[in-house]
């Protein structure tokens, strides 16, 4: 198949929600009228200056934006190559980039008069952000979380419950993020009249991939201005981890039409690409799941396969459709990092910079460990530090303790 | 184009009664038992047979049908084996309509053109694909109609009068009215509301309207059959099948009979209803 190079990488999706062959609206009829309503409500909100003003106010005073762009001097010296900057999304309220999107969606939900919010969560970061904003705006909140993830991300489960959310451990299928999304969709089909589904990543039926990307693009927009201030020019490369791909899309999108900027997404290679992993682009092919066509991990018969990653937030057999398109057009280069590489990067960043990254973000750091040394000292590299590692401390602590014995 | 579905509804109209439509998952709990059940269904009173194509992630299905799909997949069921099953059924029955129901991904991976050719050759009459709304008609609906298969659309309580024409535009065979907002096997339908909804749909189409979701007993089947052109029963049959399995989830000597006995009593319910005036 030949891929047509577009005039702009920033103009998608089309009116039917397609990024090339990817995206679309593959949902049950029950949901379709609501999805069309949402598309309209979001278009109205986007065109309303009052909506943007209100968003900006909460982003500044509640979320704590802008998040800093920090020169990681010791990491740079240690790796001996590119000058590494960290975009400090982990300093946002709730500890990750997820809050940027949740704030936007909750404000859209309020415009639509919805009183009940549901969400899926893997690592719990999106669930915590959703629980937080539901508390702030007095909305009912139900979070679906795979039973496996409930066990390995307990601190976030406790946080969600403290914030007043109901956490439902999902027992169906593989009991991880994809099944949490299935059960959230089942809830939505059942309670469509009063419920808003706050999707946590740049996936799902149109308009979600576009809407979530728009809310997350503040990451890249700030980075452009901050790098201009720090160095007087654009960065030379961007690196971000990818599960569904929302933190990556948020950083990448404002730079897609700057050809001088190299862009790298890092998928989770789990135990290795020849074993169990979660690298949909590297190890999957196009299929249809959860409302969109995108790269998926599946068998020869189109049955979805189990993903594996040490990081609950990346443990998903799909990826946002715009990433599939950026992969096929070649604009973004997609790499992967194994569980072991992520663990090493987790420890390295903690020791060198005094920043404990989320295991998700540690996948991006892992690839920086070989991308940076291969580039000159005047090369400016931005890594999205999408979340902090507090939630992973018990899990990583257990793993490391097990190894000392 | 006249399909077995069109022919069957024409016969039922003459008889003045509604259709009893059954749903079971292909390959549940194993391919041989599943085929035996399907073969026995027309004798038990099924007028139209829906066969589920197993999928790992059935987003609109409740626990009963999710579990049925997983049992079938565990028993090695594939899309090709589902088509084989239809082929074998057709060897002994060339009149009972067969509708394949499921999700798009296994078809997309099989290849749409190859699937339509194979399905038509196997003796499939219609398709119900849960995650293909009219907005995605180019994917499978239009090619299926061109290939001579019925494309049966779901209409739901959220499908309002404004949207119905779009939903009905490329629908053929019959309209499947999902009587509740929810997943399969959950709440039960209220016959009065169903009657109103069916009347509303009939203002927009001459197609038969069958109603499903939440029908579990002969009485409920009778009430729905009075209000619509057909009653679809799925989860209740799947539950009866599951209850007949051994501790390891394997078929027992009781399995085929457990399903056909319930089907027969539901069919009696449907036949006991005088058809609502057209």
XYZ file of C-alpha atoms in Angstrom:
683
model
C 0.000 0.000 0.000
C 1.376 3.432 -0.884
C 0.864 6.164 1.654
C 0.051 9.601 0.348
C 2.185 12.245 2.035
C -0.193 14.922 3.262
C 0.395 18.658 2.886
C 0.076 18.980 6.624
C 0.345 16.430 9.400
C -1.856 18.584 11.605
C -5.073 18.817 9.594
C -6.694 15.501 10.586
C -9.086 13.963 11.160
C -11.611 14.393 8.322
C -15.288 14.994 9.141
C -15.862 11.259 9.604
C -13.031 11.011 12.085
C -10.514 9.360 9.776
C -6.748 9.821 9.880
C -5.990 8.187 6.530
C -7.532 4.710 6.892
C -7.475 4.897 10.701
C -10.023 6.172 13.229
C -13.762 6.167 12.480
C -16.824 5.444 14.610
C -17.181 1.697 15.149
C -19.743 1.670 17.950
C -23.119 0.154 18.754
C -26.160 2.062 17.518
C -27.202 2.832 21.109
C -24.129 5.059 21.471
C -24.136 6.662 18.051
C -26.658 9.461 18.754
C -24.696 10.449 21.860
C -21.409 10.422 19.983
C -22.910 12.773 17.398
C -24.158 15.018 20.233
C -20.698 15.012 21.774
C -19.102 15.941 18.472
C -21.416 18.931 18.229
C -21.000 19.943 21.879
C -17.230 19.810 21.538
C -17.271 21.868 18.327
C -19.442 24.478 20.082
C -17.157 24.562 23.115
C -14.055 24.894 20.958
C -15.557 27.903 19.205
C -16.627 29.560 22.474
C -14.032 31.979 23.906
C -15.704 31.722 27.332
C -14.989 27.979 27.380
C -11.319 28.547 26.621
C -11.059 31.302 29.241
C -12.575 29.061 31.891
C -10.252 26.213 30.912
C -7.223 28.491 31.078
C -8.191 29.608 34.556
C -8.407 26.057 35.908
C -5.276 24.978 34.038
C -3.304 27.734 35.743
C -4.708 27.764 39.255
C -5.975 24.194 39.754
C -3.688 22.069 37.584
C -0.648 24.291 38.111
C 0.289 24.959 34.492
C 2.494 25.739 32.738
C 4.544 22.719 33.721
C 8.277 23.492 33.699
C 10.685 22.548 30.928
C 13.680 21.456 32.958
C 17.257 21.006 31.735
C 18.365 17.620 33.094
C 22.012 18.463 33.537
C 23.219 15.333 35.319
C 21.352 12.981 32.972
C 22.834 14.914 30.023
C 26.357 14.655 31.455
C 25.910 10.978 32.285
C 24.732 10.046 28.785
C 27.246 12.328 27.070
C 25.391 13.542 24.000
C 22.255 15.549 23.324
C 21.159 18.245 25.756
C 18.157 16.685 27.506
C 15.154 18.642 28.687
C 12.326 17.104 30.678
C 8.786 18.400 30.209
C 7.600 18.118 33.786
C 4.023 16.851 33.358
C 4.504 14.836 36.544
C 4.286 18.098 38.489
C 0.665 18.661 37.452
C -2.027 18.270 40.076
C -2.758 14.515 40.343
C 0.750 13.685 39.131
C 0.485 13.178 35.415
C -0.544 14.672 32.074
C -3.949 12.955 32.341
C -5.534 15.912 34.132
C -5.180 18.159 31.033
C -7.628 15.998 29.115
C -9.951 15.225 32.007
C -10.435 18.907 32.779
C -11.453 19.539 29.177
C -13.835 16.597 28.983
C -15.469 17.355 32.334
C -16.118 20.897 31.162
C -17.686 19.539 27.967
C -19.750 17.077 30.048
C -21.013 19.968 32.155
C -22.040 21.869 29.030
C -23.980 18.742 27.978
C -25.687 18.568 31.382
C -24.291 15.120 32.248
C -24.171 14.333 35.957
C -22.504 10.933 35.951
C -18.966 10.361 34.698
C -17.403 6.978 33.902
C -13.801 6.251 33.015
C -11.467 3.351 32.376
C -8.023 3.323 33.881
C -4.879 1.229 33.605
C -2.234 2.598 35.952
C -4.884 4.605 37.732
C -3.555 8.007 36.636
C -6.535 8.747 34.410
C -8.862 7.366 37.068
C -7.339 9.605 39.725
C -7.554 12.661 37.470
C -11.196 11.865 36.693
C -12.052 11.243 40.351
C -10.361 14.536 41.232
C -12.290 16.680 38.788
C -15.546 14.913 39.617
C -14.932 15.821 43.257
C -14.176 19.410 42.248
C -17.374 19.749 40.199
C -19.652 17.567 42.329
C -20.246 14.808 39.767
C -20.798 11.070 40.325
C -17.743 9.092 39.267
C -17.342 5.389 38.443
C -13.921 4.104 37.376
C -13.453 0.720 35.689
C -10.068 -0.838 36.404
C -8.842 -4.335 35.542
C -8.600 -6.542 38.633
C -4.928 -7.210 37.825
C -4.253 -3.468 37.801
C -6.223 -2.902 41.013
C -3.713 -5.215 42.679
C -0.541 -3.700 41.202
C -1.529 -0.016 41.489
C -3.105 -0.014 44.920
C -2.046 3.522 45.932
C -4.102 4.954 43.084
C -7.129 2.813 44.000
C -7.018 4.251 47.518
C -6.688 7.773 46.125
C -9.701 7.375 43.844
C -11.814 6.089 46.694
C -10.709 8.951 48.953
C -11.822 11.344 46.236
C -15.288 9.821 46.330
C -15.133 7.679 43.183
C -16.431 4.134 42.956
C -13.716 1.817 41.618
C -15.064 -1.281 39.864
C -12.494 -4.115 39.566
C -13.046 -5.670 36.129
C -13.017 -9.477 36.125
C -13.780 -10.070 32.439
C -11.245 -11.084 29.777
C -7.612 -10.490 30.754
C -8.645 -8.178 33.607
C -6.453 -5.269 32.430
C -6.951 -1.986 30.563
C -8.697 -3.342 27.445
C -11.271 -5.124 29.583
C -11.743 -2.010 31.705
C -12.551 -0.191 28.468
C -14.999 -2.959 27.435
C -16.821 -2.710 30.747
C -16.854 1.096 30.625
C -18.450 0.853 27.162
C -21.007 -1.633 28.547
C -21.850 0.791 31.345
C -22.176 3.609 28.815
C -24.533 1.592 26.580
C -26.658 0.890 29.657
C -26.692 4.421 31.127
C -26.392 6.467 27.984
C -29.105 8.970 28.998
C -27.221 10.565 31.904
C -23.641 9.359 31.582
C -20.542 10.888 30.013
C -17.662 8.561 29.139
C -14.394 10.332 29.891
C -11.891 8.371 27.753
C -8.317 8.665 28.982
C -6.376 8.452 25.763
C -6.351 9.453 22.095
C -8.426 6.395 21.135
C -12.069 5.375 20.897
C -14.685 6.570 18.411
C -14.446 9.985 16.785
C -14.415 12.691 18.206
C -12.435 11.289 21.169
C -9.015 10.901 19.488
C -9.206 14.472 18.201
C -10.699 15.959 21.360
C -8.200 14.298 23.713
C -5.334 15.326 21.432
C -6.557 18.932 21.443
C -6.722 19.011 25.252
C -3.262 17.439 25.544
C -1.645 19.654 22.910
C -1.003 22.232 25.606
C 2.076 20.100 26.406
C 3.659 20.732 23.003
C 2.446 24.305 22.752
C 4.089 25.193 26.073
C 7.232 23.279 25.116
C 7.637 25.336 21.927
C 7.447 28.611 23.849
C 9.630 27.382 26.716
C 12.344 26.051 24.414
C 12.279 29.316 22.492
C 12.882 31.117 25.753
C 15.589 28.736 26.977
C 17.533 28.180 23.751
C 16.070 30.602 21.236
C 14.983 27.868 18.833
C 12.957 24.716 18.266
C 14.034 21.447 19.845
C 15.734 18.931 17.542
C 13.943 15.876 18.862
C 10.993 14.785 21.003
C 10.626 11.517 22.906
C 7.526 10.174 24.683
C 6.161 6.840 25.844
C 3.050 5.369 24.224
C 0.270 3.168 25.481
C -2.823 4.693 23.895
C -0.552 7.627 23.187
C -2.104 10.756 24.733
C 0.981 12.256 26.358
C 2.953 11.605 23.188
C 0.287 13.103 20.927
C 0.055 16.151 23.189
C 3.789 16.790 22.908
C 4.122 15.850 19.224
C 1.138 17.485 17.584
C 2.272 21.140 17.672
C 5.607 20.066 16.069
C 4.336 17.703 13.343
C 4.774 20.298 10.586
C 8.305 21.250 11.653
C 10.399 18.867 9.543
C 13.603 19.647 11.460
C 12.130 18.079 14.596
C 12.751 14.323 14.866
C 9.945 12.609 16.772
C 10.163 9.308 18.644
C 7.367 7.363 20.325
C 8.339 4.525 22.663
C 6.025 1.536 23.018
C 6.225 -1.075 25.768
C 8.163 -4.155 24.620
C 7.299 -6.028 27.825
C 9.294 -9.264 28.077
C 10.604 -8.637 24.525
C 9.067 -8.213 21.078
C 9.303 -11.955 20.419
C 7.485 -12.661 23.706
C 4.556 -10.994 25.502
C 4.559 -7.229 24.925
C 2.302 -4.215 24.319
C 3.934 -2.725 21.196
C 0.955 -2.453 18.810
C 2.752 -0.619 16.001
C 5.919 -2.692 16.124
C 4.194 -6.039 16.594
C 0.594 -5.572 15.445
C -1.461 -4.743 12.350
C -4.555 -2.687 11.517
C -7.856 -3.877 12.953
C -11.008 -2.519 14.602
C -11.516 -2.327 18.369
C -13.033 0.092 20.882
C -14.619 2.320 18.295
C -11.683 2.882 15.962
C -9.496 1.284 13.325
C -5.886 1.233 14.428
C -2.897 -1.061 14.925
C -3.767 -3.899 17.288
C -2.182 -7.002 18.729
C -4.239 -9.928 17.469
C -4.073 -13.475 16.180
C -4.601 -14.667 12.605
C -8.387 -14.840 13.159
C -8.717 -11.236 14.369
C -9.036 -12.156 18.046
C -7.419 -9.556 20.305
C -4.323 -10.811 22.112
C -3.178 -10.129 25.632
C -0.747 -7.286 25.962
C 1.946 -7.313 28.627
C 3.893 -4.499 30.176
C 5.366 -3.958 33.634
C 3.588 -0.632 33.373
C -0.169 -0.864 33.795
C -0.622 2.353 31.825
C 0.978 0.899 28.687
C -0.602 -2.551 29.008
C -3.036 -2.162 26.098
C -3.148 -4.091 22.786
C -3.989 -0.988 20.718
C -2.881 2.592 20.140
C -4.575 5.851 19.140
C -5.481 5.957 15.423
C -3.539 9.147 14.727
C -0.360 7.368 15.861
C -1.115 4.538 13.405
C -1.344 7.154 10.673
C 1.838 8.969 11.762
C 3.566 5.576 11.777
C 2.455 4.703 8.238
C 3.283 8.166 6.878
C 6.690 7.906 8.547
C 6.422 11.283 10.309
C 6.983 9.742 13.738
C 9.439 6.920 14.399
C 8.135 4.343 16.834
C 10.592 2.443 19.017
C 10.076 0.234 22.047
C 11.598 -0.455 25.471
C 11.385 -3.656 27.505
C 10.314 -4.020 31.142
C 13.979 -4.410 32.127
C 15.066 -1.301 30.234
C 12.256 0.699 31.822
C 13.250 -0.504 35.299
C 16.865 0.538 34.691
C 15.756 3.960 33.425
C 13.417 4.340 36.418
C 16.379 3.898 38.755
C 18.766 6.018 36.699
C 16.505 9.077 36.643
C 15.732 8.711 40.356
C 19.438 8.636 41.256
C 20.704 11.273 38.818
C 17.966 13.881 38.897
C 16.061 13.190 42.097
C 12.939 12.565 40.040
C 11.141 9.241 40.382
C 9.352 8.781 37.058
C 6.227 6.752 36.430
C 7.092 3.358 34.933
C 5.298 4.545 31.804
C 7.552 7.582 31.410
C 10.591 5.431 32.248
C 10.083 3.723 28.860
C 10.793 7.050 27.151
C 13.872 7.619 29.341
C 15.076 4.108 28.420
C 15.262 5.010 24.724
C 16.804 8.403 25.529
C 19.648 6.365 27.026
C 20.669 5.341 23.507
C 19.208 8.193 21.423
C 21.006 10.941 23.385
C 24.576 9.545 23.298
C 24.289 9.133 19.513
C 23.623 12.860 19.047
C 25.878 15.931 19.359
C 25.978 18.180 22.426
C 24.152 20.995 20.623
C 21.194 18.707 19.887
C 18.162 19.691 21.960
C 16.095 16.684 23.047
C 12.775 16.996 24.922
C 11.447 14.023 26.872
C 7.916 14.042 28.156
C 7.988 13.109 31.806
C 4.327 12.216 31.671
C 3.858 11.048 35.247
C 5.484 10.624 38.608
C 6.434 7.290 40.058
C 4.860 7.418 43.522
C 2.210 4.932 42.431
C 4.954 2.523 41.262
C 7.093 2.679 44.389
C 5.510 -0.391 46.058
C 5.664 -2.480 42.846
C 9.243 -1.534 41.918
C 10.302 -1.862 45.559
C 9.032 -5.451 45.595
C 10.830 -6.311 42.348
C 14.143 -4.845 43.522
C 13.872 -6.445 46.957
C 13.255 -9.818 45.294
C 16.494 -9.421 43.339
C 18.652 -8.619 46.372
C 17.744 -11.931 47.993
C -33.194 -10.020 -4.500
C -35.222 -12.357 -2.302
C -33.401 -14.116 0.521
C -34.519 -16.968 2.729
C -35.300 -14.283 5.314
C -37.739 -12.510 2.980
C -39.349 -15.832 2.074
C -39.698 -16.840 5.706
C -41.394 -13.582 6.707
C -43.767 -13.871 3.732
C -44.790 -17.360 4.940
C -45.237 -16.179 8.515
C -47.382 -13.280 7.371
C -49.683 -15.808 5.662
C -49.803 -17.844 8.862
C -50.519 -14.685 10.815
C -47.810 -15.158 13.389
C -44.508 -13.719 14.498
C -41.064 -15.281 14.045
C -39.197 -17.035 16.807
C -35.558 -16.072 16.380
C -32.847 -17.889 18.332
C -29.296 -16.786 19.076
C -26.463 -19.088 20.098
C -22.704 -18.716 19.865
C -20.969 -20.739 17.153
C -18.730 -23.372 18.716
C -20.208 -23.128 22.220
C -19.212 -25.265 24.054
C -17.476 -27.128 21.209
C -17.965 -27.212 17.425
C -19.687 -30.642 17.277
C -22.237 -29.946 20.026
C -22.880 -26.498 18.633
C -23.645 -27.952 15.182
C -25.943 -30.570 16.728
C -27.893 -27.819 18.522
C -28.192 -25.629 15.439
C -29.406 -28.598 13.385
C -32.086 -29.365 15.995
C -33.385 -25.795 16.317
C -35.796 -25.713 13.337
C -37.509 -28.850 14.679
C -37.767 -27.135 18.084
C -39.571 -24.222 16.460
C -36.901 -21.701 15.508
C -37.990 -19.716 12.452
C -34.723 -17.831 12.025
C -31.349 -18.817 13.464
C -28.798 -16.232 14.523
C -25.296 -17.566 15.039
C -22.770 -15.559 17.003
C -19.257 -15.212 15.630
C -17.047 -15.420 18.728
C -14.918 -12.376 19.548
C -12.578 -11.726 22.462
C -13.980 -8.244 23.149
C -17.777 -8.226 22.710
C -18.460 -4.704 23.931
C -22.265 -4.818 23.729
C -22.695 -8.220 25.358
C -23.388 -9.160 28.938
C -21.631 -11.856 30.965
C -23.592 -14.838 29.520
C -22.683 -14.171 25.896
C -19.161 -13.010 26.772
C -18.585 -16.355 28.473
C -20.132 -18.253 25.535
C -17.685 -16.567 23.172
C -14.730 -17.406 25.389
C -15.857 -21.061 25.622
C -16.075 -21.224 21.842
C -12.661 -19.607 21.343
C -11.147 -21.964 23.893
C -12.632 -24.854 21.902
C -10.740 -23.559 18.856
C -13.586 -21.792 17.060
C -12.591 -19.509 14.175
C -14.521 -17.564 11.561
C -13.772 -20.284 8.981
C -15.125 -22.942 11.327
C -18.277 -20.866 11.857
C -18.783 -20.755 8.092
C -18.152 -24.542 7.965
C -20.901 -24.974 10.513
C -23.356 -23.069 8.337
C -22.306 -25.179 5.331
C -22.994 -28.392 7.247
C -26.347 -27.075 8.482
C -27.318 -26.211 4.909
C -26.695 -29.825 3.793
C -29.852 -30.772 5.685
C -31.881 -27.538 5.641
C -32.187 -25.203 2.711
C -35.019 -23.037 4.024
C -34.310 -21.840 7.571
C -32.609 -18.444 7.381
C -29.183 -18.123 8.983
C -27.962 -14.763 10.243
C -24.393 -14.301 11.452
C -24.064 -11.843 14.308
C -20.938 -10.385 15.834
C -18.267 -7.724 15.671
C -16.389 -6.335 12.709
C -12.752 -7.116 13.456
C -12.706 -10.859 12.611
C -14.451 -10.048 9.291
C -12.075 -7.170 8.551
C -9.113 -9.468 9.206
C -10.633 -12.264 7.068
C -11.028 -9.665 4.296
C -14.447 -8.219 3.492
C -14.712 -9.536 -0.090
C -13.468 -13.011 0.808
C -15.816 -13.131 3.777
C -18.872 -12.151 1.737
C -18.049 -14.720 -0.962
C -17.455 -17.437 1.645
C -20.552 -16.540 3.684
C -22.824 -16.507 0.629
C -21.397 -19.831 -0.570
C -21.869 -21.374 2.891
C -25.550 -20.438 2.885
C -25.604 -17.382 5.129
C -28.572 -15.076 4.519
C -27.893 -12.018 6.614
C -25.440 -10.214 8.864
C -25.829 -8.264 12.100
C -22.610 -6.452 12.970
C -22.930 -4.661 16.277
C -20.123 -2.132 15.837
C -20.964 -0.960 12.306
C -23.434 1.959 12.529
C -24.706 3.547 9.270
C -21.843 6.039 9.503
C -19.549 3.130 8.508
C -21.774 1.656 5.756
C -18.962 1.665 3.205
C -17.036 -0.906 5.237
C -19.331 -3.919 4.966
C -23.002 -2.980 4.626
C -22.909 -1.776 1.008
C -20.634 -4.633 -0.167
C -22.862 -7.155 1.660
C -26.022 -5.867 -0.023
C -24.228 -6.039 -3.357
C -23.237 -9.639 -2.613
C -26.885 -10.566 -2.044
C -26.837 -10.774 1.747
C -29.267 -8.985 4.033
C -27.713 -6.386 6.323
C -29.852 -6.257 9.437
C -29.504 -3.133 11.469
C -30.061 -2.624 15.156
C -32.396 0.183 16.157
C -32.409 1.185 19.836
C -34.398 3.384 22.204
C -31.838 6.123 21.477
C -32.503 5.953 17.726
C -34.958 8.851 17.467
C -37.270 9.741 14.571
C -34.658 12.058 13.139
C -32.064 9.308 12.996
C -34.288 6.360 12.015
C -34.265 7.095 8.263
C -30.437 6.948 8.248
C -30.488 3.700 10.213
C -33.108 2.140 7.953
C -31.703 3.387 4.631
C -29.500 0.366 3.896
C -31.236 -2.123 6.197
C -32.765 -5.232 4.677
C -34.288 -8.536 5.801
C -35.667 -7.184 9.041
C -35.008 -4.503 11.631
C -33.690 -5.734 14.974
C -35.107 -3.498 17.694
C -32.970 -3.609 20.829
C -35.662 -3.138 23.452
C -33.453 -1.675 26.179
C -30.439 0.590 26.383
C -27.998 -1.931 27.699
C -26.018 -5.065 27.074
C -27.402 -8.480 26.172
C -28.977 -10.501 28.960
C -29.669 -7.597 31.310
C -32.997 -5.879 31.921
C -36.249 -7.173 30.520
C -38.359 -5.371 28.007
C -41.743 -3.864 28.825
C -44.217 -5.075 26.167
C -46.205 -1.825 26.086
C -43.138 0.309 25.477
C -41.934 -2.195 22.916
C -45.249 -1.961 21.103
C -44.958 1.812 20.889
C -41.374 1.587 19.662
C -42.265 -0.989 17.007
C -45.129 1.189 15.812
C -42.752 4.137 15.588
C -40.252 2.149 13.489
C -43.033 0.855 11.250
C -43.973 4.425 10.378
C -40.578 4.586 8.678
C -40.286 1.154 7.043
C -42.201 -1.753 5.541
C -39.602 -4.233 6.845
C -40.517 -6.703 9.595
C -39.394 -5.607 13.064
C -37.999 -8.224 15.447
C -37.378 -7.422 19.075
C -34.639 -8.740 21.299
C -32.755 -8.199 24.573
C -34.315 -9.257 27.859
C -36.731 -11.987 26.627
C -36.311 -15.028 28.865
C -39.665 -16.819 29.255
C -42.451 -18.177 26.992
C -44.775 -15.526 28.460
C -42.394 -12.694 27.634
C -41.858 -14.184 24.168
C -45.649 -14.280 23.660
C -46.058 -10.648 24.741
C -43.292 -9.475 22.424
C -44.634 -11.605 19.574
C -47.951 -9.777 19.903
C -46.197 -6.438 19.568
C -43.648 -7.235 16.856
C -42.933 -9.453 13.843
C -40.460 -11.548 15.756
C -38.996 -12.242 19.187
C -35.263 -12.874 19.525
C -33.968 -14.951 22.435
C -30.230 -15.263 23.096
C -28.938 -15.059 26.650
C -31.666 -17.348 28.060
C -30.698 -20.116 25.597
C -27.004 -19.551 26.269
C -27.700 -19.772 30.020
C -29.568 -23.060 29.541
C -26.632 -24.394 27.568
C -24.149 -23.324 30.243
C -26.216 -24.905 33.009
C -25.982 -28.273 31.225
C -22.159 -28.323 31.097
C -19.923 -30.307 33.422
C -17.564 -28.711 35.953
C -14.879 -28.276 33.262
C -17.309 -26.524 30.926
C -17.665 -29.489 28.580
C -20.879 -30.645 26.931
C -22.833 -33.447 28.596
C -25.536 -35.799 27.320
C -28.044 -33.172 28.467
C -26.649 -30.185 26.555
C -28.459 -30.397 23.207
C -31.771 -31.207 24.899
C -31.424 -28.411 27.447
C -31.267 -25.861 24.660
C -33.890 -27.405 22.370
C -36.372 -27.951 25.226
C -36.212 -24.288 26.200
C -36.364 -23.286 22.538
C -39.482 -25.420 22.080
C -41.273 -23.826 25.013
C -40.308 -20.310 23.858
C -41.532 -21.202 20.363
C -44.867 -22.243 21.896
C -45.009 -18.818 23.555
C -44.459 -17.076 20.238
C -46.994 -19.291 18.445
C -49.540 -18.550 21.185
C -49.607 -14.909 20.255
C -52.058 -13.585 17.721
C -50.117 -11.426 15.329
C -50.632 -7.718 15.701
C -52.329 -6.175 12.704
C -49.870 -5.095 10.016
